[in-house]
Amino acid sequence: MNRWRTRLAGATAAVVASLTAVTPVNQAAATRDYLVFYADGARTGAVEAIEAAGGTPVSTEPKLGYVIARGPATRFVESLATDASVAGISSDHRIGRAASVPVTGVSASDIRSLTVAGGEPLADRQWDMKMIGATAGGSHLTAPGDKKVLVGVIDTGIDGKHPDIAPNFNRDLSRNFVTDIPKDPNGKDLDGPCEFEGCKDPADWDDDGHGTHVASTIASPVNGLGVAGVAPGVSLVNLRAGQDSGVFFLKPSLDALTYAADHGIDVVNMSYYIDPWLFNCTANPSDSKAEQLEQRGVITGMQRALDYARDHGVTLISAIGNEATDLGSPKIDPISPDYPLDTQRNREIDNSCLSVPAESNGVISVSAVGPSKRKASYSDYGVEQTDLAAPGGDAADSPDGKGGQDITRTVLAAVPENVLRAGRLIDADGKPRTDSVVRDCQGGTCAYYQYLAGSSMAAPHVTGVAAIIISRFGKLAKDGVTMRPADVERLLYASASQTSCPSPRRYVYQGFTGDNAHTCQGSRAHNGFYGHGIVDAARAATITP
């Protein structure tokens, strides 16, 4: 696993909270809603403490051990902080994804590719699938995945009507756990105007595009259109926990993980990290007591949800992050807290501070590589944190030695047409305005794809390979198939292509701004750049248990 540091013990470990997404913070409001996690067996005491602090219990979630409470906007957290039955609490803050790295095309054209023999029309652009053997002549032939295997995408949504998503989209199981919020607490645009009645998007909608791109990499079908995913035969389930704007509140994320556990989801992809703190520190002297409690809550609250999901057979995959940071030795967090807006400050941090869920227990954390298999310049790393590596793309990674920036060195996957139109990336006739967007039309059906880079793009490659393994070795169950996450993890590591640290270990990224020298620690079998190795779909398709 990616981290086995000492965890908080006793009541202190049973923490968390955050305002629910359906009731965002209003600085002028007299009351707020909170999630209050209680210590083991201490629900009654926590309820009494909530009432003594002037709050009202609204409901209880016994699976994860928290009370939704409505309380005063002032001093409510401090009042509960000293009660032994309550380990921590925080007010409304967001959880944000490990965003993809922006890439920009240099000319406007409608890029098309001829069909590759035995592959999808755009297969020749999928260097990432070739690297891991997820091709027509590789794992697609021997182990494309079973429709009974359910892959949950916890993200900004999935465009279930996209022609290269729809055949594998499970509409019945998909859920949207968020309500659009037009403006943030300070009156600034958050999600913007609502597109649907009640500000509730359908479960097959994605206004950001990030979730659809992730889903496509996992399981776009082999259907003679566009691209194919790593496991083109499995089912995709939208577990939307992110707002249109790409922010994620805690309650929807907890709901998504709990739902996955209770509805037979086999593996989830989490290409996001917990905000407002890029790094969560439980006792940073530069943070206030309330901030410390909040960060402790982030660590342990999400851990409860992750533990619940894993205990119910859900394999957990996470992007490692895009801050070009050695997570084993972080020094400065310059962007936290990033909500409300414009409140960030430089914080000195250390290895006790965690990025969540990438450093949470039970989560397989994935770093990103470019076409040459070097660790991507932006990708976080760390010998304790990195479990696997996968193609995430790097426009500056030049396998042929030509250098420069090339958008085709990033990852191509499906994107919703509505996102492209909103961003003016296609014209009125649907023609792409930038080389970052590809349109493919076959038999009168057109679909769109976009080049993106990030550890967000790397994680779904591993999720797809996990789905292949579950398809091969999972046991029949009442809700499909099931397989112990520990066994999935073991086979992921055993089938990965072990990759050594570069020589010299201190690798300097040319033309990269910021700290451009990253040092790789560890052995060929497990190191900070590649973990147990680069994920390998072809080997996973043939490995024996």
Coordinates of C-alpha atoms in Angstrom, one line a residue:
M1 CA 0.0 0.0 0.0
N2 CA 1.0 3.6 -0.4
R3 CA 1.4 4.6 3.3
W4 CA 1.5 2.9 6.6
R5 CA 2.4 5.7 9.0
T6 CA 1.1 5.7 12.5
R7 CA -2.5 6.6 12.5
L8 CA -4.4 8.7 15.1
A9 CA -5.5 6.4 17.9
G10 CA -8.6 6.1 20.1
A11 CA -11.3 8.8 20.0
T12 CA -8.9 11.2 18.2
A13 CA -8.8 8.9 15.2
A14 CA -12.6 8.9 14.9
V15 CA -12.9 12.3 13.5
V16 CA -14.4 14.5 11.0
A17 CA -16.7 16.8 9.5
S18 CA -17.7 19.2 6.9
L19 CA -20.8 21.0 6.0
T20 CA -23.1 19.2 3.7
A21 CA -22.9 20.1 0.0
V22 CA -26.7 20.8 0.0
T23 CA -26.2 23.6 2.5
P24 CA -23.2 25.6 1.6
V25 CA -21.5 28.0 3.9
N26 CA -23.1 31.4 4.1
Q27 CA -20.8 33.7 6.1
A28 CA -23.7 35.8 7.3
A29 CA -25.9 32.8 8.3
A30 CA -26.8 32.2 11.9
T31 CA -26.5 28.4 11.6
R32 CA -24.6 25.9 9.5
D33 CA -24.9 22.2 8.9
Y34 CA -22.0 20.0 10.1
L35 CA -20.9 16.4 9.9
V36 CA -19.9 15.3 13.4
F37 CA -18.1 12.0 13.6
Y38 CA -18.4 10.4 17.0
A39 CA -15.9 8.1 18.7
D40 CA -16.7 4.3 18.8
G41 CA -19.8 3.7 20.8
A42 CA -20.2 7.4 21.7
R43 CA -23.1 8.4 19.5
T44 CA -25.3 9.3 22.6
G45 CA -22.5 11.4 24.1
A46 CA -22.0 13.2 20.8
V47 CA -25.6 14.0 20.4
E48 CA -25.7 15.4 24.0
A49 CA -22.6 17.5 23.2
I50 CA -24.2 18.8 20.1
E51 CA -27.3 19.9 22.0
A52 CA -25.3 21.4 24.8
A53 CA -23.4 23.5 22.3
G54 CA -26.6 24.9 21.0
G55 CA -27.0 22.6 18.0
T56 CA -29.7 20.2 16.7
P57 CA -29.0 16.7 15.5
V58 CA -30.7 16.3 12.1
S59 CA -29.8 12.7 11.1
T60 CA -27.3 9.9 11.8
E61 CA -25.3 7.7 9.4
P62 CA -24.3 4.7 11.6
K63 CA -22.3 3.0 8.8
L64 CA -19.6 5.7 9.0
G65 CA -20.5 6.9 12.5
Y66 CA -21.4 10.5 12.1
V67 CA -24.3 12.9 13.0
I68 CA -25.5 15.6 10.6
A69 CA -26.0 18.5 13.0
R70 CA -27.2 22.1 12.6
G71 CA -25.4 24.5 14.9
P72 CA -24.5 28.1 15.4
A73 CA -22.1 29.6 13.0
T74 CA -19.8 30.9 15.8
R75 CA -17.9 28.8 18.4
F76 CA -19.8 25.6 17.6
V77 CA -16.6 23.8 16.6
E78 CA -14.7 25.0 19.6
S79 CA -17.5 24.0 22.0
L80 CA -17.5 20.4 20.7
A81 CA -13.7 20.1 20.4
T82 CA -13.1 19.3 24.0
D83 CA -15.8 16.7 24.4
A84 CA -14.4 13.1 24.6
S85 CA -17.2 11.7 22.5
V86 CA -16.5 14.0 19.6
A87 CA -13.1 13.7 18.0
G88 CA -13.3 16.6 15.6
I89 CA -15.5 18.8 13.5
S90 CA -15.2 21.3 10.7
S91 CA -17.4 23.6 8.8
D92 CA -18.1 23.5 5.0
H93 CA -15.1 23.1 2.8
R94 CA -14.6 21.4 -0.5
I95 CA -12.8 18.4 -1.7
G96 CA -11.1 19.0 -5.0
R97 CA -9.9 16.6 -7.7
A98 CA -6.3 16.2 -8.7
A99 CA -6.9 18.3 -11.8
S100 CA -5.6 17.4 -15.2
V101 CA -2.7 19.5 -16.5
P102 CA -3.9 22.0 -19.1
V103 CA -2.6 21.4 -22.6
T104 CA -3.1 23.7 -25.6
G105 CA -3.1 23.0 -29.3
V106 CA -1.2 25.3 -31.7
S107 CA -3.6 25.3 -34.7
A108 CA -7.3 24.8 -35.5
S109 CA -8.0 21.6 -37.4
D110 CA -10.4 18.7 -37.5
I111 CA -7.9 15.9 -36.8
R112 CA -9.0 12.5 -38.2
S113 CA -7.2 9.1 -38.2
L114 CA -7.6 6.2 -40.5
T115 CA -8.8 3.0 -38.9
V116 CA -5.9 0.9 -37.6
A117 CA -6.2 -2.8 -38.6
G118 CA -7.7 -4.6 -35.7
G119 CA -8.2 -1.5 -33.6
E120 CA -10.5 1.5 -33.2
P121 CA -10.3 4.5 -35.6
L122 CA -8.1 6.6 -33.2
A123 CA -6.1 3.7 -31.8
D124 CA -2.9 4.9 -33.4
R125 CA -3.1 8.0 -31.2
Q126 CA -3.4 5.9 -28.0
W127 CA 0.3 5.5 -27.1
D128 CA -0.8 5.0 -23.6
M129 CA -2.7 1.8 -24.4
K130 CA 0.2 0.5 -26.5
M131 CA 2.5 1.1 -23.5
I132 CA 0.5 -1.1 -21.2
G133 CA -0.7 -3.7 -23.8
A134 CA -4.3 -2.7 -23.8
T135 CA -4.7 -3.1 -27.6
A136 CA -6.7 -5.1 -30.1
G137 CA -3.8 -7.6 -30.3
G138 CA -3.2 -7.5 -26.5
S139 CA -5.5 -7.6 -23.5
H140 CA -8.6 -6.6 -25.6
L141 CA -8.3 -9.9 -27.4
T142 CA -7.6 -12.1 -24.4
A143 CA -9.4 -10.3 -21.5
P144 CA -11.6 -7.3 -22.5
G145 CA -13.5 -7.5 -19.2
D146 CA -16.9 -8.8 -18.1
K147 CA -20.1 -6.7 -18.2
K148 CA -20.9 -7.9 -14.7
V149 CA -17.8 -6.1 -13.3
L150 CA -18.9 -2.6 -12.0
V151 CA -16.5 0.3 -12.1
G152 CA -17.4 3.3 -10.2
V153 CA -16.1 6.7 -11.3
I154 CA -16.2 9.2 -8.3
D155 CA -15.7 12.4 -10.2
T156 CA -17.6 15.3 -11.9
G157 CA -20.0 13.0 -13.7
I158 CA -20.1 10.8 -16.8
D159 CA -21.7 11.7 -20.1
G160 CA -23.7 8.6 -20.4
K161 CA -25.0 9.6 -23.8
H162 CA -21.5 10.0 -25.3
P163 CA -21.5 7.5 -28.3
D164 CA -18.2 6.0 -27.0
I165 CA -19.4 5.6 -23.4
A166 CA -23.1 4.7 -23.8
P167 CA -22.7 1.0 -24.6
N168 CA -21.0 0.4 -21.3
F169 CA -22.9 2.9 -19.2
N170 CA -25.0 1.4 -16.3
R171 CA -27.7 4.0 -16.0
D172 CA -29.8 2.1 -13.5
L173 CA -27.0 2.1 -10.9
S174 CA -25.6 5.6 -11.6
R175 CA -26.2 8.3 -9.1
N176 CA -25.6 12.0 -8.7
F177 CA -24.9 12.9 -5.1
V178 CA -24.6 16.7 -5.6
T179 CA -26.8 19.7 -6.2
D180 CA -25.4 22.5 -8.4
I181 CA -24.4 25.6 -6.5
P182 CA -24.5 28.7 -8.7
K183 CA -22.4 30.9 -6.5
D184 CA -19.9 30.3 -3.7
P185 CA -20.3 31.8 -0.1
N186 CA -18.7 35.0 -1.2
G187 CA -21.0 35.5 -4.1
K188 CA -18.5 34.5 -6.7
D189 CA -19.5 32.2 -9.6
L190 CA -19.1 28.5 -8.6
D191 CA -21.1 26.2 -10.8
G192 CA -22.8 29.0 -12.7
P193 CA -26.5 29.0 -13.8
C194 CA -28.3 25.7 -13.3
E195 CA -29.0 23.6 -16.4
F196 CA -31.8 21.5 -14.9
E197 CA -34.8 22.0 -12.7
G198 CA -33.9 22.1 -9.0
C199 CA -30.2 22.5 -9.9
K200 CA -29.9 18.7 -10.0
D201 CA -28.2 17.3 -13.0
P202 CA -29.2 13.9 -14.3
A203 CA -26.9 10.9 -13.5
D204 CA -25.7 10.8 -17.1
W205 CA -24.4 14.4 -17.3
D206 CA -21.0 16.0 -17.0
D207 CA -20.5 19.7 -17.2
D208 CA -16.8 19.6 -16.4
G209 CA -15.5 16.8 -18.7
H210 CA -13.0 15.4 -16.2
G211 CA -15.1 12.4 -15.2
T212 CA -16.0 11.5 -18.8
H213 CA -12.4 11.5 -19.8
V214 CA -11.5 9.2 -16.8
A215 CA -14.4 6.8 -17.7
S216 CA -13.4 6.6 -21.3
T217 CA -9.9 5.6 -20.4
I218 CA -11.3 2.9 -18.2
A219 CA -13.9 1.4 -20.5
S220 CA -14.7 3.0 -23.8
P221 CA -16.1 0.1 -25.8
V222 CA -14.8 -1.5 -29.0
N223 CA -17.5 -0.3 -31.3
G224 CA -15.8 1.0 -34.4
L225 CA -15.8 4.6 -33.2
G226 CA -13.0 6.7 -31.7
V227 CA -11.0 5.0 -28.9
A228 CA -11.2 1.9 -26.7
G229 CA -10.5 1.9 -23.0
V230 CA -8.3 -0.5 -21.0
A231 CA -11.3 -2.8 -20.2
P232 CA -13.8 -2.2 -23.0
G233 CA -16.1 -5.0 -21.8
V234 CA -16.9 -3.8 -18.2
S235 CA -19.7 -1.6 -16.9
L236 CA -19.3 2.1 -15.9
V237 CA -21.2 3.5 -13.0
N238 CA -21.4 7.2 -12.4
L239 CA -20.9 8.0 -8.7
R240 CA -20.9 11.8 -9.1
A241 CA -19.5 13.6 -6.1
G242 CA -18.1 16.7 -7.8
Q243 CA -19.7 20.0 -8.6
D244 CA -19.9 21.4 -12.2
S245 CA -17.0 23.6 -11.2
G246 CA -14.8 20.6 -10.2
V247 CA -15.0 21.1 -6.5
F248 CA -16.0 18.2 -4.2
F249 CA -17.8 18.5 -0.9
L250 CA -17.3 15.9 1.8
K251 CA -20.9 14.6 2.2
P252 CA -21.3 13.6 -1.5
S253 CA -17.9 11.8 -1.4
L254 CA -18.9 9.9 1.7
D255 CA -22.2 9.1 0.1
A256 CA -20.5 7.8 -3.1
L257 CA -18.1 5.5 -1.2
T258 CA -20.9 4.2 1.0
Y259 CA -23.2 3.6 -2.1
A260 CA -20.3 1.8 -3.9
A261 CA -19.9 -0.5 -0.9
D262 CA -23.7 -1.2 -0.6
H263 CA -24.4 -1.8 -4.3
G264 CA -21.7 -4.2 -5.4
I265 CA -19.3 -1.8 -7.1
D266 CA -16.0 -3.7 -7.6
V267 CA -13.5 -0.9 -8.0
V268 CA -13.6 2.9 -7.8
N269 CA -11.4 5.5 -9.5
M270 CA -10.7 8.7 -7.4
S271 CA -8.9 11.2 -9.4
Y272 CA -9.2 13.9 -6.8
Y273 CA -7.6 15.2 -3.5
I274 CA -9.1 16.7 -0.4
D275 CA -9.4 20.4 -0.2
P276 CA -9.2 23.1 1.2
W277 CA -5.9 21.7 2.4
L278 CA -3.5 20.3 -0.2
F279 CA -1.7 18.8 2.8
N280 CA -3.7 17.9 5.9
C281 CA -1.7 18.4 9.1
T282 CA -3.1 17.3 12.5
A283 CA -1.0 19.6 14.7
N284 CA 0.7 22.2 12.6
P285 CA 1.6 25.1 14.9
S286 CA 0.9 27.6 12.1
D287 CA -2.8 26.5 12.0
S288 CA -5.5 27.5 14.4
K289 CA -7.1 24.9 16.6
A290 CA -10.2 24.8 14.4
E291 CA -8.0 24.3 11.3
Q292 CA -6.1 21.5 13.0
L293 CA -9.4 19.8 13.9
E294 CA -10.6 20.2 10.4
Q295 CA -7.5 18.6 8.9
R296 CA -7.6 15.8 11.4
G297 CA -11.2 15.3 10.3
V298 CA -10.3 15.1 6.7
I299 CA -7.7 12.4 7.3
T300 CA -9.8 10.2 9.6
G301 CA -13.3 10.9 8.2
M302 CA -12.4 9.9 4.7
Q303 CA -10.5 6.9 6.1
R304 CA -13.7 5.7 7.6
A305 CA -15.5 5.8 4.3
L306 CA -12.6 4.2 2.5
D307 CA -12.4 1.4 5.1
Y308 CA -16.1 0.8 4.8
A309 CA -15.9 0.5 1.0
R310 CA -12.8 -1.7 1.1
D311 CA -14.4 -4.0 3.8
H312 CA -17.3 -4.4 1.4
G313 CA -15.1 -5.5 -1.5
V314 CA -14.4 -2.2 -3.3
T315 CA -10.8 -1.9 -4.6
L316 CA -9.7 1.8 -4.2
I317 CA -7.6 3.6 -6.9
S318 CA -6.4 7.2 -6.5
A319 CA -4.4 9.7 -8.5
I320 CA -1.2 10.7 -6.6
G321 CA -1.4 14.4 -7.4
N322 CA 0.2 17.0 -9.8
E323 CA 2.4 19.2 -7.5
A324 CA 5.8 17.8 -8.5
T325 CA 6.3 17.0 -4.9
D326 CA 8.1 14.3 -3.0
L327 CA 5.2 13.3 -0.7
G328 CA 7.7 11.7 1.7
S329 CA 9.4 15.1 2.3
P330 CA 7.1 18.0 1.6
K331 CA 8.3 21.4 2.7
I332 CA 5.8 24.1 1.8
D333 CA 2.1 24.1 1.0
P334 CA 1.6 27.4 -0.9
I335 CA -2.1 27.0 -1.9
S336 CA -3.9 26.1 1.3
P337 CA -6.5 26.8 2.4
D338 CA -7.9 27.4 -1.0
Y339 CA -11.6 27.8 0.1
P340 CA -13.0 30.3 0.6
L341 CA -11.2 31.9 -2.3
D342 CA -8.1 34.0 -1.8
T343 CA -7.4 32.7 1.7
Q344 CA -4.3 30.7 0.9
R345 CA -0.9 31.3 2.6
N346 CA 2.5 29.7 2.6
R347 CA 2.5 26.9 5.2
E348 CA 5.6 25.1 6.4
I349 CA 4.8 21.4 6.5
D350 CA 6.5 18.0 7.0
N351 CA 6.0 14.3 6.4
S352 CA 3.3 14.1 9.1
C353 CA 1.0 16.1 6.7
L354 CA -0.9 14.0 4.3
S355 CA -2.5 14.2 0.9
V356 CA -5.9 12.5 1.0
P357 CA -7.0 10.0 -0.4
A358 CA -3.7 9.3 -2.1
E359 CA -2.0 8.7 1.2
S360 CA -4.9 7.1 2.9
N361 CA -4.7 3.5 4.1
G362 CA -6.1 0.9 1.7
V363 CA -5.8 3.1 -1.4
I364 CA -3.6 2.2 -4.4
S365 CA -1.9 5.5 -5.4
V366 CA -0.8 6.0 -9.0
S367 CA 1.9 8.3 -10.4
A368 CA 2.0 9.4 -14.0
V369 CA 4.5 8.7 -16.8
G370 CA 5.0 10.1 -20.3
P371 CA 5.5 8.3 -23.6
S372 CA 9.2 7.6 -22.8
K373 CA 8.2 6.0 -19.5
R374 CA 9.9 8.7 -17.5
K375 CA 8.0 10.0 -14.5
A376 CA 5.9 13.0 -15.7
S377 CA 7.4 16.3 -14.6
Y378 CA 4.3 17.4 -12.7
S379 CA 3.6 14.0 -11.0
D380 CA 4.0 13.7 -7.3
Y381 CA 6.1 10.8 -6.0
G382 CA 7.5 9.2 -2.9
V383 CA 8.8 5.8 -2.0
E384 CA 6.2 5.4 0.8
Q385 CA 3.3 6.8 -1.3
T386 CA 3.7 5.5 -4.9
D387 CA 2.1 2.1 -5.5
L388 CA 2.0 1.9 -9.3
A389 CA 2.7 4.1 -12.3
A390 CA 0.7 4.5 -15.5
P391 CA 0.5 6.7 -18.5
G392 CA -0.7 10.2 -17.6
G393 CA 1.0 12.1 -20.4
D394 CA 3.6 14.8 -20.5
A395 CA 3.7 17.1 -23.5
A396 CA 7.4 17.8 -22.9
D397 CA 8.4 14.1 -22.8
S398 CA 10.1 13.4 -26.1
P399 CA 10.9 9.7 -26.7
D400 CA 12.4 10.5 -30.1
G401 CA 14.7 13.2 -28.6
K402 CA 13.1 16.0 -30.6
G403 CA 12.1 18.0 -27.5
G404 CA 9.6 20.8 -27.5
Q405 CA 5.9 20.5 -26.6
D406 CA 3.7 18.1 -28.4
I407 CA 0.1 17.7 -27.3
T408 CA -0.1 14.1 -28.7
R409 CA 2.2 13.0 -25.8
T410 CA -0.8 13.5 -23.5
V411 CA -3.8 11.1 -23.1
L412 CA -6.7 11.1 -25.6
A413 CA -10.1 10.1 -24.3
A414 CA -13.8 11.0 -24.7
V415 CA -15.2 14.4 -23.8
P416 CA -18.8 15.7 -23.7
E417 CA -19.8 17.9 -26.6
N418 CA -21.6 20.3 -24.2
V419 CA -18.3 21.0 -22.4
L420 CA -16.5 21.7 -25.7
R421 CA -19.3 24.1 -26.8
A422 CA -19.3 25.9 -23.5
G423 CA -15.5 26.3 -23.7
R424 CA -15.7 27.4 -27.4
L425 CA -13.3 24.6 -28.3
I426 CA -15.5 23.7 -31.3
D427 CA -17.3 26.0 -33.7
A428 CA -21.0 26.2 -34.5
D429 CA -20.6 23.3 -37.0
G430 CA -18.8 21.1 -34.5
K431 CA -15.4 21.5 -36.0
P432 CA -12.6 21.6 -33.4
R433 CA -10.9 25.0 -33.0
T434 CA -7.8 23.4 -31.4
D435 CA -5.6 20.4 -31.8
S436 CA -6.4 19.4 -28.2
V437 CA -9.8 18.2 -29.5
V438 CA -10.4 15.4 -31.9
R439 CA -13.7 14.6 -33.7
D440 CA -14.3 11.1 -35.1
C441 CA -17.3 10.4 -37.3
Q442 CA -18.3 6.9 -38.3
G443 CA -21.6 5.8 -40.0
G444 CA -23.3 9.1 -39.4
T445 CA -22.3 9.2 -35.7
C446 CA -19.8 11.7 -34.5
A447 CA -18.0 11.8 -31.1
Y448 CA -15.4 14.1 -29.5
Y449 CA -12.2 13.4 -27.7
Q450 CA -9.7 15.6 -25.9
Y451 CA -6.0 15.4 -25.0
L452 CA -5.3 15.9 -21.3
A453 CA -2.4 15.1 -18.9
G454 CA -2.2 14.4 -15.2
S455 CA -2.1 11.8 -12.6
S456 CA -5.9 12.0 -13.0
M457 CA -5.3 10.4 -16.4
A458 CA -2.9 7.8 -15.0
A459 CA -5.2 6.4 -12.3
P460 CA -7.9 5.1 -14.6
H461 CA -5.4 3.0 -16.5
V462 CA -4.8 1.1 -13.2
T463 CA -8.6 1.0 -12.5
G464 CA -9.1 -0.6 -15.9
V465 CA -6.5 -3.2 -15.3
A466 CA -8.0 -3.9 -11.9
A467 CA -11.3 -4.5 -13.7
I468 CA -9.6 -7.0 -16.0
I469 CA -8.3 -8.9 -13.0
I470 CA -11.7 -8.9 -11.3
S471 CA -13.3 -10.1 -14.5
R472 CA -10.9 -13.0 -14.6
F473 CA -10.8 -14.1 -11.0
G474 CA -13.9 -12.6 -9.3
K475 CA -16.4 -15.0 -7.8
L476 CA -20.1 -14.8 -8.7
A477 CA -22.2 -12.9 -6.2
K478 CA -25.8 -11.8 -6.0
D479 CA -24.9 -8.4 -7.3
G480 CA -22.5 -9.6 -10.0
V481 CA -19.0 -10.6 -9.1
T482 CA -16.8 -10.0 -6.1
M483 CA -13.1 -10.2 -5.3
R484 CA -11.1 -9.3 -2.2
P485 CA -9.3 -5.9 -2.7
A486 CA -6.1 -7.4 -1.2
D487 CA -6.1 -10.1 -4.0
V488 CA -6.7 -7.5 -6.7
E489 CA -3.9 -5.4 -5.3
R490 CA -1.5 -8.4 -5.2
L491 CA -2.1 -9.3 -8.8
L492 CA -1.8 -5.6 -9.9
Y493 CA 1.6 -5.5 -8.4
A494 CA 2.7 -8.9 -9.6
S495 CA 1.7 -8.1 -13.2
A496 CA 3.2 -4.6 -13.3
S497 CA 6.4 -4.0 -15.3
Q498 CA 9.1 -3.3 -12.7
T499 CA 10.9 -0.1 -13.6
S500 CA 14.2 1.1 -12.1
C501 CA 14.9 4.6 -10.9
P502 CA 16.7 6.7 -13.5
S503 CA 20.5 6.9 -13.4
P504 CA 21.6 9.1 -11.8
R505 CA 18.7 9.0 -9.4
R506 CA 18.5 12.8 -9.2
Y507 CA 16.6 13.5 -12.5
V508 CA 16.6 17.0 -13.8
Y509 CA 13.6 18.1 -16.0
Q510 CA 14.8 20.4 -18.7
G511 CA 12.6 23.5 -19.3
F512 CA 10.4 22.7 -16.3
T513 CA 9.6 25.6 -14.0
G514 CA 9.9 25.3 -10.3
D515 CA 11.9 22.6 -8.6
N516 CA 13.0 20.7 -11.6
A517 CA 15.2 18.0 -9.9
H518 CA 13.4 15.0 -8.5
T519 CA 15.3 12.2 -6.7
C520 CA 14.0 8.6 -7.0
Q521 CA 14.5 6.4 -3.9
G522 CA 14.1 2.6 -3.7
S523 CA 14.8 -0.5 -5.6
R524 CA 13.7 -1.8 -9.0
A525 CA 11.0 -3.8 -7.2
H526 CA 9.6 -0.7 -5.5
N527 CA 10.6 2.9 -5.8
G528 CA 9.3 6.4 -5.4
F529 CA 8.8 7.1 -9.1
Y530 CA 7.1 3.9 -10.2
G531 CA 6.1 2.0 -7.1
H532 CA 5.8 -1.6 -7.9
G533 CA 6.1 -0.8 -11.6
I534 CA 4.2 0.5 -14.6
V535 CA 0.8 -1.2 -14.8
D536 CA 0.5 -3.9 -17.5
A537 CA -2.8 -4.9 -19.0
A538 CA -1.4 -7.6 -21.2
R539 CA 0.3 -9.4 -18.3
A540 CA -2.8 -9.0 -16.1
A541 CA -4.8 -10.7 -18.9
T542 CA -2.6 -13.8 -18.6
I543 CA -1.2 -13.9 -15.1
T544 CA -2.2 -16.8 -12.9
P545 CA -3.4 -16.2 -9.3

